Amino acid sequence: MNIKHILIVFKKEMKDCFRDKKSVISNILLPIFLIPIMYSIMNMVMTSTTKEIENNMKIGIVYTQNIEQAKSFTQNNIVATEKIDVLTYSNEQDATENLMNGNINCVIIYPQDFFENMQNSKISDIKLKFNSTKNSSQSAIQIISSKFAILNSNLAAGKLKELNIPTEILSLITIKTEDAHIVVDSGENKDAANGALIMILPMYLGIIIVTAGMPLALDLFAGERERNTFEALFSTKAKRLSILLGKYAAVLVFSIIAIFTSFIGLILGIVMNPEMFIADKSETLNITTILASLNMSLSTLILVLLSCITLAIVFGGIQIAISTYAKSLKGAQTYLSYITILAMIPSFASMMLGAGDMKMFMSFIPIFNTVSSLKMTLSGIVNNNFLFTSIAVNLVFSAIVSYIVIKMFKNEKIIVR
Amino acid sequence: MIKLVNLSKNFGSKEAVSNLNLEIKDGEIFGLLGENGAGKTTTLRMLATMLKPTSGNAIINGYDSVKNDEKVRENIGILFGGETGLYDRLTARENIEYFANLYDMEKSKIKKTIENIVKIFNMSDYIDKRTSIFSKGMKQKTAFARATIHNPSILLLDEPTSGLDITAAKQVHDFIKSYKHENRTIIFSSHSMDEIEKLCDRIAIIHKGKTIEIGTLDEIKKKYNNNNLSDIFSDLISKGGNDYEY
Ligand SMILES: Nc1ncnc2c1ncn2[C@@H]1O[C@H](COP(=O)(O)OP(=O)(O)OP(=O)(O)O)[C@@H](O)[C@H]1O
Ligand SMILES: [Mg+2]
């Protein structure tokens, strides 16, 4: 091993790689633009459905008695100032048909004795009908239900007033939920608004870390063999180990750059389309809140980064081993694509679990442990044992992988297949 | 000087090279002649330290190819195969410099040597262009410059003209001849009798991993009383080759 030779190989490979415009564009630049564009398109499609329903909601009403009375009741109490068209049907079957055809978004079916019951303050059952296969119908039913809920409490309040009872009794108990773990040491509330961020970011990073080095691993090993340059390269004064380490370093640096740009792309995508990632309207999602949720102590940050880097080393090595082993560039490409699938399973698995659900034994599962470390830290849970174990596990795997790669590289089979 | 002592290489049960005994003197152009699968490439790969012999030794300038492989590599330059294997996103100069750096040459020395090469090989028009746009002949020149940048005393060439047209092949012949100065040794393998006759001082005819004849061209022609190397070669091969003892 010779540091100078390692550096020479590393520099040459970086130069070579950055001259490959196609690879630079598709692996490094594209994620910065593509991810935000993707999210924006998704967001556009989603909001256009909401807009459509907001501007053109059509509801059907069914009442067997005086349909005009039902219509004006609906318009006054439910529609009010909203832009909702009310269509009338004399029977439920007719209305259902129109609902299924998409002519209307939902149906309100008033019982025969509805108005009589209202008069006498008796309970009436109304039926709301919707089509679960249509998003527009699902939104409509939500809007209409909440309108009825408001109407309900208004009616009740009016009745209480009549009886001279304070309306507060309608809500004797008010509920305020508080998340216990969010309170950080300082006692100051950490901005934990980004539930979506915590869900998406670790999984996404896990997949990127595991796959980002692939294009370069492919070119530097299977590609080198395809070009017939291994022999000439090995015949120089440089030891094979130095050549291997120079190339390994190039794969790692390339993947770290790719991870970083994908990360930026993801954050941009989220910031540009915050409404896609927020369920609760009281939350805010912008660059400040995202940065706030990334805010952690320096030692935690270092541990998390170490976990990511050691994982990148393990998978850089695995990619190199595969790329060296494969008989051809095509073969290497095929084998490497399996890694992507392999990476997705533990990453998705950790997405399914809450940050508080992680058990210690999970820190022994590669990929999963790093993704979970990220998730826990982002949620404000600092579990040093988990972090240390994950790093140790990654280090053990990198040692094994490196040993195998060095063995393969020193074997004469690398030249004669 | 190169000395092969009972050099053998098996791939599994297949004997690719068996008991090769050869001595090649400094300043010689030595030809390895043999049909496909005779064991030429395998022999050259063992000399280049790319393959370890199953048994026997290859001694290059006094260094053993297994024990002192690094020393051996400093003494040799290799150019294997018709496909020259350049990095095509790098320029010719960068390709050559990369190898020069790995041979620990000094910057100023590299610069001077490349200047010299550019002059000799007439490469000034394209030395700073990327090799992806090169013709086969231009690539071959660059590869040759790369293989010899550290001025090795021994050059190993495996079918350096395969796939080249007559002009490009002639160019390679010229390199080989020009490289012979200063007592440098060249070993090269070929299928082409023509090429062998034109360039070689001495040759070994290899068949199924064994040397079946060795000597200067004149010696061999005299021995078989035939002036046509091709005929001698075909005769020897068809007889299956009686084991030649060095
Ligand atoms: N890696 C390998 N594994 C198994 N057998 C091999 C390997 N490399 C070479 N051989 C066998 O060894 C024998 C010698 O091969 P070699 O490549 O040295 O021949 P050659 O003289 O260079 O032939 P050619 O003129 O076709 O290049 C052949 O029979 C070949 O099939
Ligand atoms: Mg050959």
Tab-separated table of N, CA and C in Angstrom, chain A residues 29-158:
chain	number	residue	atom	x	y	z
A	29	LEU	N	-26.624	15.699	-10.757
A	29	LEU	CA	-27.414	16.920	-10.952
A	29	LEU	C	-28.918	16.661	-10.994
A	30	LEU	N	-29.277	15.555	-11.654
A	30	LEU	CA	-30.698	15.296	-11.854
A	30	LEU	C	-31.523	15.233	-10.565
A	31	PRO	N	-31.008	14.541	-9.515
A	31	PRO	CA	-31.826	14.459	-8.301
A	31	PRO	C	-32.231	15.817	-7.746
A	32	ILE	N	-31.345	16.825	-7.892
A	32	ILE	CA	-31.664	18.149	-7.351
A	32	ILE	C	-32.913	18.712	-8.024
A	33	PHE	N	-33.059	18.436	-9.326
A	33	PHE	CA	-34.214	18.977	-10.047
A	33	PHE	C	-35.376	18.001	-10.094
A	34	LEU	N	-35.018	16.733	-10.301
A	34	LEU	CA	-36.052	15.757	-10.582
A	34	LEU	C	-36.993	15.526	-9.400
A	35	ILE	N	-36.416	15.442	-8.198
A	35	ILE	CA	-37.253	15.144	-7.033
A	35	ILE	C	-38.255	16.281	-6.778
A	36	PRO	N	-37.794	17.549	-6.759
A	36	PRO	CA	-38.785	18.625	-6.586
A	36	PRO	C	-39.835	18.637	-7.702
A	37	ILE	N	-39.399	18.382	-8.945
A	37	ILE	CA	-40.361	18.386	-10.052
A	37	ILE	C	-41.394	17.277	-9.857
A	38	MET	N	-40.891	16.100	-9.453
A	38	MET	CA	-41.780	14.968	-9.233
A	38	MET	C	-42.842	15.298	-8.186
A	39	TYR	N	-42.360	15.850	-7.058
A	39	TYR	CA	-43.287	16.197	-5.984
A	39	TYR	C	-44.268	17.281	-6.430
A	40	SER	N	-43.750	18.242	-7.213
A	40	SER	CA	-44.635	19.328	-7.648
A	40	SER	C	-45.742	18.795	-8.536
A	41	ILE	N	-45.383	17.846	-9.408
A	41	ILE	CA	-46.405	17.271	-10.284
A	41	ILE	C	-47.447	16.519	-9.453
A	42	MET	N	-46.951	15.722	-8.499
A	42	MET	CA	-47.873	14.987	-7.638
A	42	MET	C	-48.794	15.947	-6.887
A	43	ASN	N	-48.169	17.015	-6.411
A	43	ASN	CA	-48.925	18.013	-5.657
A	43	ASN	C	-50.000	18.659	-6.538
A	44	MET	N	-49.602	18.959	-7.790
A	44	MET	CA	-50.530	19.596	-8.714
A	44	MET	C	-51.743	18.708	-8.953
A	45	VAL	N	-51.471	17.418	-9.174
A	45	VAL	CA	-52.563	16.477	-9.417
A	45	VAL	C	-53.482	16.428	-8.208
A	46	MET	N	-52.872	16.380	-7.019
A	46	MET	CA	-53.676	16.287	-5.806
A	46	MET	C	-54.520	17.546	-5.585
A	47	THR	N	-53.869	18.717	-5.717
A	47	THR	CA	-54.637	19.940	-5.458
A	47	THR	C	-55.691	20.169	-6.521
A	48	SER	N	-55.417	19.703	-7.740
A	48	SER	CA	-56.427	19.915	-8.773
A	48	SER	C	-57.691	19.121	-8.452
A	49	THR	N	-57.545	17.961	-7.829
A	49	THR	CA	-58.731	17.210	-7.411
A	49	THR	C	-59.484	17.972	-6.331
A	50	THR	N	-58.720	18.508	-5.387
A	50	THR	CA	-59.364	19.260	-4.312
A	50	THR	C	-60.060	20.492	-4.873
A	51	LYS	N	-59.363	21.203	-5.772
A	51	LYS	CA	-59.934	22.409	-6.379
A	51	LYS	C	-61.234	22.061	-7.096
A	52	GLU	N	-61.147	20.953	-7.843
A	52	GLU	CA	-62.304	20.539	-8.624
A	52	GLU	C	-63.510	20.348	-7.712
A	53	ILE	N	-63.272	19.675	-6.602
A	53	ILE	CA	-64.382	19.413	-5.697
A	53	ILE	C	-64.847	20.697	-5.021
A	54	GLU	N	-63.875	21.606	-4.732
A	54	GLU	CA	-64.266	22.855	-4.085
A	54	GLU	C	-65.126	23.724	-5.003
A	55	ASN	N	-64.793	23.697	-6.291
A	55	ASN	CA	-65.507	24.578	-7.220
A	55	ASN	C	-66.767	23.979	-7.813
A	56	ASN	N	-66.814	22.668	-7.894
A	56	ASN	CA	-67.951	22.068	-8.591
A	56	ASN	C	-68.589	20.957	-7.802
A	57	MET	N	-68.750	21.145	-6.529
A	57	MET	CA	-69.332	20.031	-5.807
A	57	MET	C	-70.828	19.946	-6.114
A	58	LYS	N	-71.271	18.700	-6.366
A	58	LYS	CA	-72.700	18.485	-6.635
A	58	LYS	C	-73.183	17.435	-5.661
A	59	ILE	N	-74.249	17.787	-4.939
A	59	ILE	CA	-74.804	16.761	-4.066
A	59	ILE	C	-76.243	16.473	-4.473
A	60	GLY	N	-76.627	15.246	-4.216
A	60	GLY	CA	-78.001	14.872	-4.521
A	60	GLY	C	-78.771	14.728	-3.211
A	61	ILE	N	-80.044	15.109	-3.223
A	61	ILE	CA	-80.853	14.847	-2.026
A	61	ILE	C	-82.064	13.997	-2.414
A	62	VAL	N	-82.435	13.138	-1.480
A	62	VAL	CA	-83.588	12.270	-1.713
A	62	VAL	C	-84.573	12.499	-0.566
A	63	TYR	N	-85.796	12.833	-0.951
A	63	TYR	CA	-86.841	13.004	0.075
A	63	TYR	C	-88.159	12.642	-0.571
A	64	THR	N	-88.905	11.787	0.057
A	64	THR	CA	-90.099	11.271	-0.602
A	64	THR	C	-91.281	12.214	-0.471
A	65	GLN	N	-91.198	13.172	0.508
A	65	GLN	CA	-92.317	14.093	0.683
A	65	GLN	C	-92.108	15.334	-0.183
A	66	ASN	N	-92.109	16.493	0.465
A	66	ASN	CA	-91.984	17.761	-0.243
A	66	ASN	C	-90.516	18.036	-0.565
A	67	ILE	N	-90.102	17.669	-1.791
A	67	ILE	CA	-88.692	17.745	-2.139
A	67	ILE	C	-88.179	19.175	-2.122
A	68	GLU	N	-89.081	20.144	-2.459
A	68	GLU	CA	-88.649	21.553	-2.471
A	68	GLU	C	-88.281	22.036	-1.072
A	69	GLN	N	-89.015	21.552	-0.094
A	69	GLN	CA	-88.730	21.905	1.298
A	69	GLN	C	-87.350	21.387	1.699
A	70	ALA	N	-87.093	20.128	1.306
A	70	ALA	CA	-85.790	19.526	1.627
A	70	ALA	C	-84.669	20.289	0.941
A	71	LYS	N	-84.933	20.710	-0.310
A	71	LYS	CA	-83.894	21.405	-1.064
A	71	LYS	C	-83.557	22.739	-0.398
A	72	SER	N	-84.591	23.491	-0.010
A	72	SER	CA	-84.302	24.800	0.576
A	72	SER	C	-83.666	24.638	1.952
A	73	PHE	N	-84.055	23.570	2.688
A	73	PHE	CA	-83.411	23.296	3.975
A	73	PHE	C	-81.916	23.046	3.764
A	74	THR	N	-81.612	22.198	2.775
A	74	THR	CA	-80.219	21.869	2.490
A	74	THR	C	-79.440	23.113	2.098
A	75	GLN	N	-80.046	23.911	1.213
A	75	GLN	CA	-79.341	25.097	0.744
A	75	GLN	C	-79.082	26.087	1.882
A	76	ASN	N	-80.047	26.257	2.758
A	76	ASN	CA	-79.872	27.229	3.844
A	76	ASN	C	-78.925	26.753	4.921
A	77	ASN	N	-79.031	25.469	5.278
A	77	ASN	CA	-78.287	24.992	6.438
A	77	ASN	C	-76.980	24.285	6.099
A	78	ILE	N	-76.938	23.650	4.954
A	78	ILE	CA	-75.728	22.884	4.620
A	78	ILE	C	-74.862	23.642	3.616
A	79	VAL	N	-75.442	24.042	2.511
A	79	VAL	CA	-74.674	24.721	1.463
A	79	VAL	C	-74.250	26.112	1.936
A	80	ALA	N	-75.196	26.850	2.458
A	80	ALA	CA	-74.941	28.226	2.925
A	80	ALA	C	-74.212	29.016	1.851
A	81	THR	N	-72.999	29.477	2.147
A	81	THR	CA	-72.302	30.331	1.184
A	81	THR	C	-71.402	29.543	0.230
A	82	GLU	N	-71.295	28.214	0.419
A	82	GLU	CA	-70.392	27.418	-0.412
A	82	GLU	C	-70.931	27.298	-1.835
A	83	LYS	N	-70.013	26.941	-2.747
A	83	LYS	CA	-70.465	26.729	-4.120
A	83	LYS	C	-70.796	25.252	-4.309
A	84	ILE	N	-71.997	24.901	-3.911
A	84	ILE	CA	-72.406	23.505	-4.043
A	84	ILE	C	-73.760	23.463	-4.745
A	85	ASP	N	-73.836	22.637	-5.800
A	85	ASP	CA	-75.125	22.478	-6.482
A	85	ASP	C	-75.924	21.385	-5.790
A	86	VAL	N	-77.213	21.624	-5.646
A	86	VAL	CA	-78.067	20.615	-5.035
A	86	VAL	C	-79.031	20.063	-6.085
A	87	LEU	N	-78.961	18.752	-6.297
A	87	LEU	CA	-79.861	18.117	-7.260
A	87	LEU	C	-80.855	17.248	-6.484
A	88	THR	N	-82.066	17.183	-6.997
A	88	THR	CA	-83.078	16.443	-6.239
A	88	THR	C	-83.458	15.144	-6.945
A	89	TYR	N	-83.725	14.122	-6.118
A	89	TYR	CA	-84.134	12.823	-6.654
A	89	TYR	C	-85.307	12.329	-5.837
A	90	SER	N	-86.194	11.643	-6.526
A	90	SER	CA	-87.367	11.189	-5.796
A	90	SER	C	-87.130	9.834	-5.142
A	91	ASN	N	-86.143	9.082	-5.605
A	91	ASN	CA	-85.835	7.837	-4.894
A	91	ASN	C	-84.334	7.579	-4.832
A	92	GLU	N	-83.971	6.756	-3.857
A	92	GLU	CA	-82.575	6.508	-3.542
A	92	GLU	C	-81.841	5.834	-4.696
A	93	GLN	N	-82.516	4.947	-5.360
A	93	GLN	CA	-81.908	4.175	-6.434
A	93	GLN	C	-81.412	5.093	-7.551
A	94	ASP	N	-82.268	6.047	-7.892
A	94	ASP	CA	-81.957	7.019	-8.928
A	94	ASP	C	-80.709	7.813	-8.549
A	95	ALA	N	-80.688	8.264	-7.288
A	95	ALA	CA	-79.568	9.065	-6.796
A	95	ALA	C	-78.277	8.250	-6.797
A	96	THR	N	-78.382	6.992	-6.355
A	96	THR	CA	-77.204	6.132	-6.288
A	96	THR	C	-76.595	5.944	-7.672
A	97	GLU	N	-77.462	5.761	-8.639
A	97	GLU	CA	-76.988	5.586	-10.003
A	97	GLU	C	-76.159	6.794	-10.450
A	98	ASN	N	-76.703	7.976	-10.174
A	98	ASN	CA	-75.996	9.206	-10.537
A	98	ASN	C	-74.686	9.371	-9.760
A	99	LEU	N	-74.707	8.893	-8.511
A	99	LEU	CA	-73.491	8.938	-7.701
A	99	LEU	C	-72.414	8.056	-8.334
A	100	MET	N	-72.813	6.838	-8.728
A	100	MET	CA	-71.861	5.900	-9.309
A	100	MET	C	-71.329	6.419	-10.647
A	101	ASN	N	-72.172	7.111	-11.395
A	101	ASN	CA	-71.736	7.666	-12.681
A	101	ASN	C	-70.861	8.896	-12.518
A	102	GLY	N	-70.803	9.413	-11.307
A	102	GLY	CA	-69.984	10.596	-11.072
A	102	GLY	C	-70.710	11.901	-11.355
A	103	ASN	N	-72.022	11.847	-11.613
A	103	ASN	CA	-72.769	13.085	-11.842
A	103	ASN	C	-72.879	13.920	-10.571
A	104	ILE	N	-72.932	13.205	-9.437
A	104	ILE	CA	-72.956	13.913	-8.153
A	104	ILE	C	-71.894	13.294	-7.263
A	105	ASN	N	-71.454	14.054	-6.240
A	105	ASN	CA	-70.366	13.596	-5.397
A	105	ASN	C	-70.825	12.858	-4.147
A	106	CYS	N	-72.032	13.201	-3.676
A	106	CYS	CA	-72.576	12.407	-2.577
A	106	CYS	C	-74.090	12.624	-2.479
A	107	VAL	N	-74.716	11.822	-1.674
A	107	VAL	CA	-76.170	11.873	-1.594
A	107	VAL	C	-76.594	12.013	-0.129
A	108	ILE	N	-77.574	12.900	0.088
A	108	ILE	CA	-78.164	13.011	1.428
A	108	ILE	C	-79.580	12.440	1.335
A	109	ILE	N	-79.864	11.461	2.168
A	109	ILE	CA	-81.203	10.881	2.140
A	109	ILE	C	-81.915	11.254	3.440
A	110	TYR	N	-82.958	12.089	3.299
A	110	TYR	CA	-83.721	12.511	4.480
A	110	TYR	C	-84.825	11.502	4.743
A	111	PRO	N	-85.027	11.147	6.006
A	111	PRO	CA	-86.130	10.231	6.313
A	111	PRO	C	-87.477	10.958	6.150
A	112	GLN	N	-88.520	10.199	5.991
A	112	GLN	CA	-89.849	10.735	5.724
A	112	GLN	C	-90.294	11.772	6.760
A	113	ASP	N	-90.034	11.451	8.060
A	113	ASP	CA	-90.527	12.307	9.138
A	113	ASP	C	-89.489	13.314	9.605
A	114	PHE	N	-88.548	13.668	8.742
A	114	PHE	CA	-87.429	14.520	9.134
A	114	PHE	C	-87.871	15.867	9.702
A	115	PHE	N	-88.709	16.583	8.949
A	115	PHE	CA	-89.074	17.938	9.369
A	115	PHE	C	-89.975	17.941	10.597
A	116	GLU	N	-90.827	16.934	10.643
A	116	GLU	CA	-91.696	16.772	11.809
A	116	GLU	C	-90.857	16.565	13.071
A	117	ASN	N	-89.863	15.689	12.973
A	117	ASN	CA	-88.983	15.411	14.105
A	117	ASN	C	-88.223	16.644	14.538
A	118	MET	N	-87.759	17.420	13.540
A	118	MET	CA	-87.005	18.636	13.842
A	118	MET	C	-87.863	19.574	14.679
A	119	GLN	N	-89.104	19.708	14.215
A	119	GLN	CA	-90.059	20.571	14.891
A	119	GLN	C	-90.193	20.174	16.351
A	120	ASN	N	-90.266	18.871	16.596
A	120	ASN	CA	-90.523	18.361	17.938
A	120	ASN	C	-89.259	17.996	18.706
A	121	SER	N	-88.121	18.439	18.165
A	121	SER	CA	-86.837	18.130	18.797
A	121	SER	C	-86.639	16.637	19.024
A	122	LYS	N	-87.037	15.899	18.008
A	122	LYS	CA	-86.812	14.459	18.114
A	122	LYS	C	-85.650	14.056	17.208
A	123	ILE	N	-85.117	12.877	17.498
A	123	ILE	CA	-83.944	12.442	16.738
A	123	ILE	C	-84.339	11.933	15.350
A	124	SER	N	-83.569	12.379	14.334
A	124	SER	CA	-83.797	11.873	12.980
A	124	SER	C	-82.531	11.215	12.475
A	125	ASP	N	-82.681	10.154	11.698
A	125	ASP	CA	-81.497	9.530	11.089
A	125	ASP	C	-81.421	9.960	9.642
A	126	ILE	N	-80.353	10.697	9.294
A	126	ILE	CA	-80.158	10.927	7.865
A	126	ILE	C	-79.073	9.994	7.390
A	127	LYS	N	-79.179	9.665	6.125
A	127	LYS	CA	-78.178	8.758	5.562
A	127	LYS	C	-77.368	9.548	4.530
A	128	LEU	N	-76.025	9.439	4.643
A	128	LEU	CA	-75.150	10.031	3.628
A	128	LEU	C	-74.556	8.887	2.822
A	129	LYS	N	-74.581	9.042	1.488
A	129	LYS	CA	-74.072	7.953	0.665
A	129	LYS	C	-72.924	8.479	-0.199
A	130	PHE	N	-71.846	7.707	-0.290
A	130	PHE	CA	-70.719	8.160	-1.131
A	130	PHE	C	-70.102	6.985	-1.862
A	131	ASN	N	-69.152	7.296	-2.733
A	131	ASN	CA	-68.494	6.260	-3.527
A	131	ASN	C	-67.013	6.243	-3.140
A	132	SER	N	-66.623	5.183	-2.422
A	132	SER	CA	-65.267	5.165	-1.862
A	132	SER	C	-64.181	5.063	-2.933
A	133	THR	N	-64.578	4.713	-4.173
A	133	THR	CA	-63.538	4.580	-5.196
A	133	THR	C	-63.161	5.930	-5.800
A	134	LYS	N	-63.902	6.980	-5.423
A	134	LYS	CA	-63.581	8.294	-5.998
A	134	LYS	C	-63.106	9.250	-4.919
A	135	ASN	N	-61.921	9.827	-5.158
A	135	ASN	CA	-61.395	10.796	-4.198
A	135	ASN	C	-62.347	11.966	-4.016
A	136	SER	N	-62.942	12.420	-5.133
A	136	SER	CA	-63.812	13.588	-5.052
A	136	SER	C	-65.013	13.284	-4.168
A	137	SER	N	-65.504	12.047	-4.221
A	137	SER	CA	-66.649	11.671	-3.406
A	137	SER	C	-66.252	11.588	-1.927
A	138	GLN	N	-65.024	11.099	-1.685
A	138	GLN	CA	-64.549	11.015	-0.299
A	138	GLN	C	-64.421	12.406	0.315
A	139	SER	N	-63.880	13.351	-0.479
A	139	SER	CA	-63.765	14.708	0.070
A	139	SER	C	-65.144	15.294	0.311
A	140	ALA	N	-66.068	15.046	-0.625
A	140	ALA	CA	-67.407	15.610	-0.506
A	140	ALA	C	-68.082	15.122	0.769
A	141	ILE	N	-67.941	13.833	1.046
A	141	ILE	CA	-68.631	13.289	2.220
A	141	ILE	C	-68.070	13.893	3.504
A	142	GLN	N	-66.756	14.189	3.477
A	142	GLN	CA	-66.152	14.814	4.654
A	142	GLN	C	-66.718	16.209	4.877
A	143	ILE	N	-66.793	16.958	3.765
A	143	ILE	CA	-67.294	18.331	3.879
A	143	ILE	C	-68.731	18.319	4.391
A	144	ILE	N	-69.554	17.485	3.777
A	144	ILE	CA	-70.969	17.451	4.151
A	144	ILE	C	-71.153	16.985	5.597
A	145	SER	N	-70.375	15.953	5.990
A	145	SER	CA	-70.502	15.475	7.371
A	145	SER	C	-70.171	16.573	8.356
A	146	SER	N	-69.106	17.320	8.063
A	146	SER	CA	-68.727	18.348	9.033
A	146	SER	C	-69.775	19.466	9.070
A	147	LYS	N	-70.417	19.705	7.929
A	147	LYS	CA	-71.491	20.711	7.914
A	147	LYS	C	-72.638	20.264	8.815
A	148	PHE	N	-72.955	18.973	8.736
A	148	PHE	CA	-74.032	18.463	9.584
A	148	PHE	C	-73.652	18.531	11.054
A	149	ALA	N	-72.370	18.275	11.334
A	149	ALA	CA	-71.928	18.320	12.726
A	149	ALA	C	-72.092	19.728	13.285
A	150	ILE	N	-71.739	20.707	12.458
A	150	ILE	CA	-71.894	22.099	12.903
A	150	ILE	C	-73.373	22.424	13.124
A	151	LEU	N	-74.173	22.001	12.157
A	151	LEU	CA	-75.607	22.240	12.264
A	151	LEU	C	-76.146	21.631	13.551
A	152	ASN	N	-75.698	20.427	13.841
A	152	ASN	CA	-76.132	19.694	15.016
A	152	ASN	C	-75.866	20.483	16.289
A	153	SER	N	-74.612	20.968	16.421
A	153	SER	CA	-74.306	21.675	17.661
A	153	SER	C	-75.005	23.032	17.708
A	154	ASN	N	-75.219	23.660	16.552
A	154	ASN	CA	-75.971	24.918	16.539
A	154	ASN	C	-77.402	24.708	17.013
A	155	LEU	N	-77.994	23.625	16.523
A	155	LEU	CA	-79.365	23.315	16.930
A	155	LEU	C	-79.442	23.083	18.433
A	156	ALA	N	-78.455	22.310	18.911
A	156	ALA	CA	-78.439	21.997	20.338
A	156	ALA	C	-78.262	23.259	21.160
A	157	ALA	N	-77.336	24.111	20.690
A	157	ALA	CA	-77.075	25.353	21.420
A	157	ALA	C	-78.334	26.218	21.484
A	158	GLY	N	-79.040	26.280	20.356
A	158	GLY	CA	-80.264	27.062	20.301
A	158	GLY	C	-81.289	26.556	21.301
